[in-house]
Tab-separated table of N, CA and C in Angstrom:
chain	number	residue	atom	x	y	z
A	1	ARG	N	-0.955	-31.267	-5.977
A	1	ARG	CA	-1.918	-30.214	-6.253
A	1	ARG	C	-1.258	-28.860	-6.017
A	2	PRO	N	-1.447	-27.883	-6.910
A	2	PRO	CA	-0.818	-26.572	-6.741
A	2	PRO	C	-1.262	-25.898	-5.454
A	3	THR	N	-0.382	-25.082	-4.910
A	3	THR	CA	-0.699	-24.407	-3.655
A	3	THR	C	-1.145	-22.970	-3.846
A	4	SER	N	-1.127	-22.475	-5.068
A	4	SER	CA	-1.556	-21.101	-5.305
A	4	SER	C	-3.059	-20.982	-5.065
A	5	PRO	N	-3.529	-19.769	-4.724
A	5	PRO	CA	-4.966	-19.606	-4.465
A	5	PRO	C	-5.780	-19.883	-5.714
A	6	PRO	N	-6.986	-20.423	-5.555
A	6	PRO	CA	-7.819	-20.725	-6.722
A	6	PRO	C	-8.206	-19.458	-7.473
A	7	MET	N	-8.361	-19.596	-8.766
A	7	MET	CA	-8.811	-18.493	-9.613
A	7	MET	C	-10.053	-18.954	-10.355
A	8	TYR	N	-10.894	-18.020	-10.703
A	8	TYR	CA	-12.034	-18.379	-11.531
A	8	TYR	C	-11.607	-18.386	-12.981
A	9	CYS	N	-12.146	-19.328	-13.744
A	9	CYS	CA	-11.826	-19.394	-15.169
A	9	CYS	C	-12.327	-18.140	-15.862
A	10	TRP	N	-11.718	-17.822	-16.974
A	10	TRP	CA	-12.038	-16.624	-17.735
A	10	TRP	C	-13.354	-16.773	-18.478
A	11	GLY	N	-14.012	-15.675	-18.751
A	11	GLY	CA	-15.238	-15.693	-19.540
A	11	GLY	C	-16.460	-15.904	-18.662
A	12	PRO	N	-17.670	-15.894	-19.258
A	12	PRO	CA	-18.888	-16.099	-18.485
A	12	PRO	C	-18.888	-17.409	-17.709
A	13	ALA	N	-18.131	-18.384	-18.171
A	13	ALA	CA	-18.089	-19.675	-17.481
A	13	ALA	C	-17.262	-19.616	-16.206
A	14	ARG	N	-16.538	-18.530	-15.979
A	14	ARG	CA	-15.618	-18.488	-14.850
A	14	ARG	C	-16.305	-18.622	-13.504
A	15	MET	N	-17.550	-18.274	-13.404
A	15	MET	CA	-18.242	-18.379	-12.126
A	15	MET	C	-18.787	-19.784	-11.883
A	16	GLN	N	-18.631	-20.661	-12.828
A	16	GLN	CA	-19.146	-22.015	-12.685
A	16	GLN	C	-18.250	-22.900	-11.836
A	17	ARG	N	-16.966	-22.600	-11.803
A	17	ARG	CA	-16.061	-23.447	-11.036
A	17	ARG	C	-14.793	-22.680	-10.723
A	18	ARG	N	-14.063	-23.191	-9.747
A	18	ARG	CA	-12.792	-22.587	-9.377
A	18	ARG	C	-11.677	-23.532	-9.790
A	19	THR	N	-10.542	-22.953	-10.107
A	19	THR	CA	-9.422	-23.779	-10.525
A	19	THR	C	-8.112	-23.161	-10.070
A	20	THR	N	-7.111	-23.984	-9.900
A	20	THR	CA	-5.770	-23.486	-9.601
A	20	THR	C	-4.842	-23.745	-10.773
A	21	THR	N	-5.358	-24.316	-11.842
A	21	THR	CA	-4.487	-24.732	-12.939
A	21	THR	C	-4.556	-23.848	-14.174
A	22	ILE	N	-5.580	-23.020	-14.321
A	22	ILE	CA	-5.694	-22.184	-15.516
A	22	ILE	C	-5.515	-20.728	-15.108
A	23	PRO	N	-4.394	-20.112	-15.470
A	23	PRO	CA	-4.207	-18.707	-15.115
A	23	PRO	C	-5.101	-17.814	-15.961
A	24	ARG	N	-5.487	-16.693	-15.402
A	24	ARG	CA	-6.295	-15.733	-16.149
A	24	ARG	C	-5.415	-15.098	-17.221
A	25	PRO	N	-5.840	-15.154	-18.471
A	25	PRO	CA	-5.015	-14.596	-19.544
A	25	PRO	C	-5.076	-13.077	-19.544
A	26	PRO	N	-4.135	-12.438	-20.227
A	26	PRO	CA	-4.243	-10.985	-20.375
A	26	PRO	C	-5.500	-10.653	-21.166
A	27	THR	N	-5.898	-9.411	-21.137
A	27	THR	CA	-7.172	-9.053	-21.764
A	27	THR	C	-7.133	-9.081	-23.284
A	28	SER	N	-5.967	-9.050	-23.914
A	28	SER	CA	-5.948	-8.990	-25.375
A	28	SER	C	-6.631	-10.184	-26.043
A	29	PRO	N	-6.478	-11.421	-25.557
A	29	PRO	CA	-7.207	-12.517	-26.203
A	29	PRO	C	-8.721	-12.338	-26.112
A	30	GLN	N	-9.191	-11.862	-24.977
A	30	GLN	CA	-10.621	-11.626	-24.831
A	30	GLN	C	-11.069	-10.540	-25.807
A	31	ARG	N	-10.282	-9.492	-25.933
A	31	ARG	CA	-10.648	-8.421	-26.866
A	31	ARG	C	-10.693	-8.936	-28.301
A	32	LEU	N	-9.764	-9.822	-28.657
A	32	LEU	CA	-9.788	-10.397	-30.008
A	32	LEU	C	-11.093	-11.130	-30.259
A	33	PHE	N	-11.586	-11.841	-29.268
A	33	PHE	CA	-12.822	-12.603	-29.400
A	33	PHE	C	-14.017	-11.663	-29.575
A	34	PHE	N	-14.079	-10.614	-28.763
A	34	PHE	CA	-15.247	-9.742	-28.729
A	34	PHE	C	-15.205	-8.589	-29.734
A	35	ARG	N	-14.037	-8.144	-30.130
A	35	ARG	CA	-13.922	-6.975	-31.008
A	35	ARG	C	-14.307	-7.328	-32.443
A	36	PRO	N	-15.087	-6.457	-33.114
A	36	PRO	CA	-15.457	-6.696	-34.516
A	36	PRO	C	-14.227	-6.697	-35.428
A	37	VAL	N	-14.317	-7.396	-36.527
A	37	VAL	CA	-13.210	-7.509	-37.481
A	37	VAL	C	-12.721	-6.141	-37.961
A	38	PRO	N	-13.616	-5.204	-38.325
A	38	PRO	CA	-13.116	-3.909	-38.809
A	38	PRO	C	-12.276	-3.151	-37.775
A	39	LEU	N	-12.418	-3.514	-36.502
A	39	LEU	CA	-11.649	-2.855	-35.444
A	39	LEU	C	-10.449	-3.689	-35.009
A	40	GLY	N	-10.077	-4.689	-35.806
A	40	GLY	CA	-8.893	-5.481	-35.523
A	40	GLY	C	-9.117	-6.727	-34.700
A	41	GLY	N	-10.364	-7.105	-34.488
A	41	GLY	CA	-10.650	-8.305	-33.710
A	41	GLY	C	-11.027	-9.483	-34.583
A	42	GLY	N	-11.433	-10.549	-33.919
A	42	GLY	CA	-11.853	-11.748	-34.631
A	42	GLY	C	-13.332	-11.763	-34.941
A	43	GLY	N	-14.108	-10.930	-34.246
A	43	GLY	CA	-15.541	-10.880	-34.487
A	43	GLY	C	-16.275	-12.149	-34.099
A	44	CYS	N	-15.652	-12.996	-33.281
A	44	CYS	CA	-16.240	-14.294	-32.915
A	44	CYS	C	-17.598	-14.131	-32.238
A	45	ILE	N	-17.725	-13.056	-31.462
A	45	ILE	CA	-18.943	-12.832	-30.693
A	45	ILE	C	-20.148	-12.621	-31.609
A	46	GLY	N	-19.925	-12.326	-32.874
A	46	GLY	CA	-21.028	-12.144	-33.813
A	46	GLY	C	-21.895	-13.378	-33.941
A	47	CYS	N	-21.296	-14.556	-33.835
A	47	CYS	CA	-22.050	-15.812	-33.921
A	47	CYS	C	-22.102	-16.550	-32.590
A	48	HIS	N	-21.056	-16.437	-31.792
A	48	HIS	CA	-20.966	-17.148	-30.510
A	48	HIS	C	-21.179	-16.126	-29.404
A	49	SER	N	-22.446	-15.708	-29.197
A	49	SER	CA	-22.692	-14.496	-28.430
A	49	SER	C	-23.391	-14.620	-27.086
A	50	THR	N	-23.765	-15.781	-26.640
A	50	THR	CA	-24.398	-15.883	-25.326
A	50	THR	C	-23.386	-16.414	-24.319
A	51	GLU	N	-23.813	-16.600	-23.066
A	51	GLU	CA	-22.895	-17.145	-22.067
A	51	GLU	C	-22.454	-18.554	-22.413
A	52	ALA	N	-23.212	-19.236	-23.252
A	52	ALA	CA	-22.805	-20.568	-23.717
A	52	ALA	C	-21.992	-20.455	-25.004
A	53	PHE	N	-21.742	-19.215	-25.457
A	53	PHE	CA	-21.003	-18.957	-26.687
A	53	PHE	C	-21.651	-19.635	-27.889
A	54	ILE	N	-22.975	-19.475	-27.984
A	54	ILE	CA	-23.725	-19.936	-29.146
A	54	ILE	C	-24.498	-18.753	-29.698
A	55	ASN	N	-25.081	-18.903	-30.858
A	55	ASN	CA	-25.904	-17.863	-31.436
A	55	ASN	C	-27.276	-17.928	-30.766
A	56	PRO	N	-27.746	-16.822	-30.161
A	56	PRO	CA	-29.024	-16.865	-29.455
A	56	PRO	C	-30.230	-16.974	-30.376
A	57	ASP	N	-30.042	-16.680	-31.649
A	57	ASP	CA	-31.132	-16.757	-32.608
A	57	ASP	C	-31.560	-18.213	-32.753
A	58	ASN	N	-32.833	-18.470	-32.696
A	58	ASN	CA	-33.314	-19.843	-32.850
A	58	ASN	C	-33.197	-20.329	-34.280
A	59	GLY	N	-32.848	-19.436	-35.172
A	59	GLY	CA	-32.694	-19.812	-36.570
A	59	GLY	C	-31.399	-20.562	-36.803
A	60	THR	N	-31.118	-20.777	-38.051
A	60	THR	CA	-29.927	-21.521	-38.428
A	60	THR	C	-29.184	-20.754	-39.498
A	61	THR	N	-27.972	-21.203	-39.788
A	61	THR	CA	-27.227	-20.643	-40.902
A	61	THR	C	-27.110	-21.714	-41.966
A	62	ASN	N	-26.836	-21.311	-43.184
A	62	ASN	CA	-26.761	-22.266	-44.286
A	62	ASN	C	-25.310	-22.580	-44.587
A	63	ASN	N	-24.930	-23.831	-44.426
A	63	ASN	CA	-23.566	-24.233	-44.755
A	63	ASN	C	-23.545	-25.206	-45.919
A	64	GLY	N	-24.679	-25.416	-46.554
A	64	GLY	CA	-24.730	-26.282	-47.717
A	64	GLY	C	-24.974	-27.744	-47.408
A	65	LEU	N	-24.977	-28.137	-46.141
A	65	LEU	CA	-25.207	-29.541	-45.791
A	65	LEU	C	-26.543	-29.685	-45.089
A	66	GLY	N	-26.596	-29.261	-43.860
A	66	GLY	CA	-27.847	-29.224	-43.142
A	66	GLY	C	-28.355	-30.542	-42.616
A	67	VAL	N	-29.514	-30.459	-41.964
A	67	VAL	CA	-30.132	-31.623	-41.336
A	67	VAL	C	-31.269	-32.178	-42.187
A	68	PHE	N	-31.389	-31.706	-43.408
A	68	PHE	CA	-32.481	-32.123	-44.275
A	68	PHE	C	-32.609	-33.639	-44.360
A	69	GLU	N	-31.495	-34.330	-44.591
A	69	GLU	CA	-31.560	-35.785	-44.757
A	69	GLU	C	-32.058	-36.486	-43.499
A	70	ALA	N	-31.754	-35.927	-42.337
A	70	ALA	CA	-32.165	-36.563	-41.084
A	70	ALA	C	-33.649	-36.382	-40.808
A	71	ILE	N	-34.197	-35.215	-41.178
A	71	ILE	CA	-35.598	-34.955	-40.844
A	71	ILE	C	-36.502	-34.878	-42.066
A	72	ASN	N	-35.919	-34.919	-43.260
A	72	ASN	CA	-36.669	-34.925	-44.513
A	72	ASN	C	-37.656	-33.764	-44.619
A	73	ASN	N	-37.186	-32.578	-44.234
A	73	ASN	CA	-38.008	-31.385	-44.327
A	73	ASN	C	-37.255	-30.374	-45.193
A	74	PRO	N	-37.755	-30.080	-46.390
A	74	PRO	CA	-37.052	-29.173	-47.300
A	74	PRO	C	-36.750	-27.798	-46.705
A	75	ALA	N	-37.518	-27.366	-45.724
A	75	ALA	CA	-37.270	-26.067	-45.101
A	75	ALA	C	-35.920	-26.027	-44.391
A	76	PHE	N	-35.370	-27.201	-44.075
A	76	PHE	CA	-34.106	-27.269	-43.354
A	76	PHE	C	-32.932	-27.664	-44.244
A	77	MET	N	-33.092	-27.567	-45.552
A	77	MET	CA	-31.989	-27.843	-46.471
A	77	MET	C	-30.878	-26.833	-46.191
A	78	GLY	N	-29.717	-27.314	-45.817
A	78	GLY	CA	-28.578	-26.449	-45.530
A	78	GLY	C	-28.564	-25.852	-44.140
A	79	ALA	N	-29.522	-26.200	-43.293
A	79	ALA	CA	-29.590	-25.606	-41.960
A	79	ALA	C	-28.507	-26.164	-41.044
A	80	PHE	N	-27.920	-25.273	-40.260
A	80	PHE	CA	-26.847	-25.636	-39.343
A	80	PHE	C	-26.897	-24.689	-38.158
A	81	LYS	N	-26.963	-25.201	-36.955
A	81	LYS	CA	-26.998	-24.377	-35.752
A	81	LYS	C	-25.578	-24.103	-35.284
A	82	VAL	N	-25.287	-22.864	-34.931
A	82	VAL	CA	-23.961	-22.502	-34.430
A	82	VAL	C	-23.724	-23.232	-33.112
A	83	PRO	N	-22.632	-23.993	-33.002
A	83	PRO	CA	-22.376	-24.755	-31.777
A	83	PRO	C	-21.812	-23.884	-30.658
A	84	SER	N	-21.920	-24.389	-29.442
A	84	SER	CA	-21.330	-23.727	-28.283
A	84	SER	C	-19.811	-23.831	-28.349
A	85	LEU	N	-19.136	-22.852	-27.766
A	85	LEU	CA	-17.679	-22.915	-27.665
A	85	LEU	C	-17.229	-23.404	-26.294
A	86	LYS	N	-18.174	-23.628	-25.381
A	86	LYS	CA	-17.775	-24.191	-24.091
A	86	LYS	C	-17.200	-25.581	-24.328
A	87	ASN	N	-16.071	-25.835	-23.716
A	87	ASN	CA	-15.349	-27.106	-23.857
A	87	ASN	C	-14.901	-27.364	-25.286
A	88	ILE	N	-14.702	-26.306	-26.056
A	88	ILE	CA	-14.342	-26.447	-27.464
A	88	ILE	C	-13.035	-27.203	-27.660
A	89	ALA	N	-12.107	-27.086	-26.737
A	89	ALA	CA	-10.823	-27.783	-26.891
A	89	ALA	C	-10.990	-29.298	-26.809
A	90	LEU	N	-12.148	-29.758	-26.332
A	90	LEU	CA	-12.391	-31.196	-26.176
A	90	LEU	C	-13.246	-31.787	-27.288
A	91	THR	N	-13.646	-30.979	-28.261
A	91	THR	CA	-14.666	-31.446	-29.208
A	91	THR	C	-14.199	-31.573	-30.658
A	92	ALA	N	-12.909	-31.725	-30.890
A	92	ALA	CA	-12.422	-31.913	-32.268
A	92	ALA	C	-13.002	-33.200	-32.835
A	93	PRO	N	-13.165	-33.296	-34.136
A	93	PRO	CA	-12.793	-32.334	-35.168
A	93	PRO	C	-13.794	-31.186	-35.242
A	94	TYR	N	-13.384	-30.120	-35.928
A	94	TYR	CA	-14.153	-28.884	-35.966
A	94	TYR	C	-14.743	-28.594	-37.342
A	95	MET	N	-15.702	-27.696	-37.340
A	95	MET	CA	-16.463	-27.232	-38.492
A	95	MET	C	-17.566	-28.252	-38.797
A	96	HIS	N	-18.501	-27.852	-39.632
A	96	HIS	CA	-19.657	-28.707	-39.903
A	96	HIS	C	-19.276	-30.016	-40.567
A	97	ASP	N	-18.123	-30.044	-41.212
A	97	ASP	CA	-17.714	-31.263	-41.911
A	97	ASP	C	-16.488	-31.934	-41.291
A	98	GLY	N	-16.048	-31.457	-40.135
A	98	GLY	CA	-14.927	-32.076	-39.442
A	98	GLY	C	-13.590	-31.921	-40.140
A	99	ARG	N	-13.420	-30.878	-40.910
A	99	ARG	CA	-12.190	-30.738	-41.711
A	99	ARG	C	-10.959	-30.318	-40.920
A	100	PHE	N	-11.147	-29.755	-39.721
A	100	PHE	CA	-9.998	-29.285	-38.941
A	100	PHE	C	-9.869	-30.081	-37.652
A	101	ASN	N	-8.630	-30.458	-37.334
A	101	ASN	CA	-8.370	-31.247	-36.131
A	101	ASN	C	-7.918	-30.423	-34.944
A	102	THR	N	-7.519	-29.174	-35.174
A	102	THR	CA	-7.029	-28.336	-34.079
A	102	THR	C	-7.695	-26.966	-34.108
A	103	LEU	N	-7.702	-26.313	-32.953
A	103	LEU	CA	-8.216	-24.947	-32.892
A	103	LEU	C	-7.329	-24.002	-33.695
A	104	GLU	N	-6.047	-24.300	-33.745
A	104	GLU	CA	-5.136	-23.487	-34.545
A	104	GLU	C	-5.547	-23.498	-36.016
A	105	GLU	N	-5.949	-24.653	-36.516
A	105	GLU	CA	-6.397	-24.746	-37.914
A	105	GLU	C	-7.681	-23.948	-38.135
A	106	VAL	N	-8.580	-23.973	-37.164
A	106	VAL	CA	-9.835	-23.216	-37.286
A	106	VAL	C	-9.544	-21.720	-37.340
A	107	VAL	N	-8.711	-21.251	-36.407
A	107	VAL	CA	-8.379	-19.824	-36.386
A	107	VAL	C	-7.681	-19.425	-37.685
A	108	GLU	N	-6.780	-20.257	-38.174
A	108	GLU	CA	-6.099	-19.941	-39.440
A	108	GLU	C	-7.094	-19.896	-40.602
A	109	HIS	N	-8.080	-20.762	-40.585
A	109	HIS	CA	-9.114	-20.738	-41.631
A	109	HIS	C	-9.815	-19.380	-41.653
A	110	TYR	N	-10.257	-18.912	-40.492
A	110	TYR	CA	-10.933	-17.616	-40.445
A	110	TYR	C	-9.957	-16.471	-40.692
A	111	ASN	N	-8.701	-16.681	-40.359
A	111	ASN	CA	-7.700	-15.642	-40.549
A	111	ASN	C	-7.374	-15.409	-42.021
A	112	SER	N	-7.206	-16.497	-42.785
A	112	SER	CA	-6.757	-16.313	-44.164
A	112	SER	C	-7.382	-17.259	-45.183
A	113	GLY	N	-8.210	-18.193	-44.736
A	113	GLY	CA	-8.674	-19.217	-45.655
A	113	GLY	C	-10.126	-19.194	-46.070
A	114	VAL	N	-10.913	-18.230	-45.605
A	114	VAL	CA	-12.330	-18.189	-45.983
A	114	VAL	C	-12.428	-17.894	-47.477
A	115	GLN	N	-13.127	-18.754	-48.198
A	115	GLN	CA	-13.274	-18.617	-49.650
A	115	GLN	C	-14.713	-18.249	-50.001
A	116	ASP	N	-14.866	-17.543	-51.083
A	116	ASP	CA	-16.195	-17.162	-51.546
A	116	ASP	C	-16.905	-18.380	-52.141
A	117	HIS	N	-18.143	-18.567	-51.769
A	117	HIS	CA	-18.999	-19.598	-52.366
A	117	HIS	C	-20.449	-19.231	-52.081
A	118	PRO	N	-21.397	-19.798	-52.800
A	118	PRO	CA	-22.800	-19.395	-52.674
A	118	PRO	C	-23.381	-19.555	-51.269
A	119	ASN	N	-22.894	-20.511	-50.485
A	119	ASN	CA	-23.449	-20.742	-49.156
A	119	ASN	C	-22.715	-20.008	-48.045
A	120	LEU	N	-21.751	-19.150	-48.378
A	120	LEU	CA	-21.030	-18.396	-47.363
A	120	LEU	C	-21.988	-17.407	-46.717
A	121	GLY	N	-22.095	-17.470	-45.402
A	121	GLY	CA	-23.029	-16.620	-44.674
A	121	GLY	C	-22.657	-15.147	-44.722
A	122	ASP	N	-23.655	-14.306	-44.526
A	122	ASP	CA	-23.446	-12.859	-44.542
A	122	ASP	C	-22.473	-12.404	-43.463
A	123	ALA	N	-22.448	-13.097	-42.326
A	123	ALA	CA	-21.544	-12.721	-41.235
A	123	ALA	C	-20.081	-12.855	-41.640
A	124	LEU	N	-19.814	-13.626	-42.689
A	124	LEU	CA	-18.439	-13.827	-43.149
A	124	LEU	C	-18.137	-13.046	-44.423
A	125	ARG	N	-18.986	-12.053	-44.718
A	125	ARG	CA	-18.784	-11.201	-45.896
A	125	ARG	C	-18.663	-9.744	-45.452
A	126	ASP	N	-17.864	-8.974	-46.200
A	126	ASP	CA	-17.773	-7.549	-45.911
A	126	ASP	C	-18.931	-6.811	-46.583
A	127	GLU	N	-18.930	-5.497	-46.488
A	127	GLU	CA	-20.040	-4.707	-47.034
A	127	GLU	C	-20.142	-4.804	-48.552
A	128	ASN	N	-19.076	-5.266	-49.211
A	128	ASN	CA	-19.096	-5.451	-50.669
A	128	ASN	C	-19.360	-6.894	-51.074
A	129	GLY	N	-19.650	-7.757	-50.095
A	129	GLY	CA	-19.955	-9.147	-50.386
A	129	GLY	C	-18.747	-10.061	-50.494
A	130	ARG	N	-17.550	-9.528	-50.243
A	130	ARG	CA	-16.334	-10.351	-50.309
A	130	ARG	C	-16.111	-11.081	-48.988
A	131	PRO	N	-15.463	-12.244	-49.033
A	131	PRO	CA	-15.174	-12.972	-47.794
A	131	PRO	C	-14.293	-12.140	-46.857
A	132	ILE	N	-14.629	-12.183	-45.581
A	132	ILE	CA	-13.839	-11.484	-44.571
A	132	ILE	C	-12.683	-12.382	-44.149
A	133	ARG	N	-11.525	-11.793	-44.054
A	133	ARG	CA	-10.359	-12.483	-43.490
A	133	ARG	C	-9.877	-11.640	-42.317
A	134	LEU	N	-9.457	-12.282	-41.246
A	134	LEU	CA	-9.105	-11.570	-40.023
A	134	LEU	C	-7.759	-10.863	-40.102
A	135	ASN	N	-6.796	-11.457	-40.805
A	135	ASN	CA	-5.453	-10.878	-40.920
A	135	ASN	C	-4.801	-10.640	-39.563
A	136	LEU	N	-4.926	-11.609	-38.671
A	136	LEU	CA	-4.306	-11.526	-37.352
A	136	LEU	C	-2.821	-11.854	-37.448
A	137	THR	N	-2.044	-11.324	-36.508
A	137	THR	CA	-0.629	-11.673	-36.426
A	137	THR	C	-0.501	-13.070	-35.821
A	138	GLU	N	0.695	-13.637	-35.880
A	138	GLU	CA	0.926	-14.954	-35.265
A	138	GLU	C	0.598	-14.909	-33.775
A	139	GLN	N	1.005	-13.835	-33.093
A	139	GLN	CA	0.736	-13.717	-31.656
A	139	GLN	C	-0.762	-13.610	-31.391
A	140	GLU	N	-1.471	-12.848	-32.197
A	140	GLU	CA	-2.916	-12.714	-32.012
A	140	GLU	C	-3.625	-14.045	-32.235
A	141	LYS	N	-3.181	-14.819	-33.221
A	141	LYS	CA	-3.780	-16.143	-33.442
A	141	LYS	C	-3.538	-17.039	-32.233
A	142	THR	N	-2.328	-17.023	-31.709
A	142	THR	CA	-2.011	-17.812	-30.514
A	142	THR	C	-2.855	-17.355	-29.335
A	143	ASP	N	-2.981	-16.046	-29.155
A	143	ASP	CA	-3.787	-15.504	-28.059
A	143	ASP	C	-5.247	-15.933	-28.177
A	144	LEU	N	-5.789	-15.893	-29.377
A	144	LEU	CA	-7.186	-16.275	-29.580
A	144	LEU	C	-7.398	-17.755	-29.268
A	145	VAL	N	-6.499	-18.609	-29.729
A	145	VAL	CA	-6.592	-20.043	-29.422
A	145	VAL	C	-6.495	-20.256	-27.915
A	146	ASN	N	-5.580	-19.553	-27.260
A	146	ASN	CA	-5.442	-19.702	-25.809
A	146	ASN	C	-6.699	-19.243	-25.081
A	147	PHE	N	-7.338	-18.180	-25.564
A	147	PHE	CA	-8.601	-17.750	-24.958
A	147	PHE	C	-9.662	-18.837	-25.115
A	148	LEU	N	-9.769	-19.418	-26.297
A	148	LEU	CA	-10.752	-20.485	-26.524
A	148	LEU	C	-10.505	-21.665	-25.586
A	149	LYS	N	-9.253	-21.962	-25.322
A	149	LYS	CA	-8.921	-23.071	-24.420
A	149	LYS	C	-9.340	-22.790	-22.987
A	150	THR	N	-9.436	-21.507	-22.598
A	150	THR	CA	-9.879	-21.205	-21.235
A	150	THR	C	-11.359	-21.496	-21.038
A	151	LEU	N	-12.082	-21.761	-22.110
A	151	LEU	CA	-13.503	-22.092	-22.012
A	151	LEU	C	-13.714	-23.581	-21.739
A	152	THR	N	-12.622	-24.295	-21.483
A	152	THR	CA	-12.667	-25.738	-21.265
A	152	THR	C	-12.744	-26.064	-19.784
A	153	ASP	N	-13.639	-26.945	-19.436
A	153	ASP	CA	-13.777	-27.448	-18.073
A	153	ASP	C	-13.283	-28.886	-18.066
A	154	GLU	N	-12.011	-29.071	-17.745
A	154	GLU	CA	-11.412	-30.411	-17.750
A	154	GLU	C	-12.056	-31.326	-16.711
A	155	GLU	N	-12.489	-30.749	-15.597
A	155	GLU	CA	-13.061	-31.568	-14.527
A	155	GLU	C	-14.360	-32.238	-14.955
A	156	ILE	N	-15.219	-31.514	-15.624
A	156	ILE	CA	-16.504	-32.090	-16.018
A	156	ILE	C	-16.312	-33.212	-17.033
A	157	SER	N	-15.284	-33.104	-17.863
A	157	SER	CA	-15.056	-34.156	-18.857
A	157	SER	C	-14.542	-35.438	-18.221
A	158	ARG	N	-13.972	-35.338	-17.023
A	158	ARG	CA	-13.477	-36.535	-16.334
A	158	ARG	C	-14.491	-37.100	-15.342
A	159	ASP	N	-15.536	-36.355	-15.054
A	159	ASP	CA	-16.554	-36.801	-14.108
A	159	ASP	C	-17.441	-37.838	-14.800
A	160	VAL	N	-17.463	-39.048	-14.270
A	160	VAL	CA	-18.187	-40.158	-14.903
A	160	VAL	C	-19.654	-39.822	-15.143
A	161	LYS	N	-20.286	-39.112	-14.228
A	161	LYS	CA	-21.717	-38.832	-14.409
A	161	LYS	C	-21.992	-37.941	-15.620
A	162	PHE	N	-20.960	-37.232	-16.116
A	162	PHE	CA	-21.135	-36.416	-17.317
A	162	PHE	C	-20.469	-37.027	-18.542
A	163	SER	N	-19.408	-37.792	-18.352
A	163	SER	CA	-18.646	-38.290	-19.492
A	163	SER	C	-19.061	-39.676	-19.962
A	164	ASP	N	-19.794	-40.424	-19.137
A	164	ASP	CA	-20.226	-41.764	-19.533
A	164	ASP	C	-21.712	-41.921	-19.223
A	165	PRO	N	-22.568	-41.784	-20.223
A	165	PRO	CA	-24.008	-41.843	-19.978
A	165	PRO	C	-24.508	-43.221	-19.562
A	166	PHE	N	-23.650	-44.234	-19.629
A	166	PHE	CA	-24.076	-45.591	-19.311
A	166	PHE	C	-23.734	-45.998	-17.884
A	167	LYS	N	-23.190	-45.102	-17.101
A	167	LYS	CA	-22.853	-45.411	-15.702
A	167	LYS	C	-23.724	-44.638	-14.758
């Protein structure tokens, strides 16, 4: 076990537990998460905005799939709730359709791969209706992924009372 003094994890989750294994990152990754795209950030906080890093709006966004088939309610055609980013490094695959296996792939998608289509949400469009691309540098993409990884609580995932509902 490391002998360095414990540190709190970064982000709103940092007060939930103490750790000696995750160093506090420099502030630039946090700024990338919180800063709007026009100011050089990732704009992630636009959708993942509470302490649980979810959208506080009880509404949903339209991704073209939705929960309609599960509940058979036409009002929910295409409905999708923004997921929490807590423990995001443990929850692959990512996106509503599981198309990405790594956080690096997700960040690259938002960085350069967002394509225009009828179900693209307004949060991913600029003022002219075009898809927003982040245009982050390689270092900024790495920093953003590393920030997302600090939202992971490895201990809770290994605790049987949380990781195995049958015990």
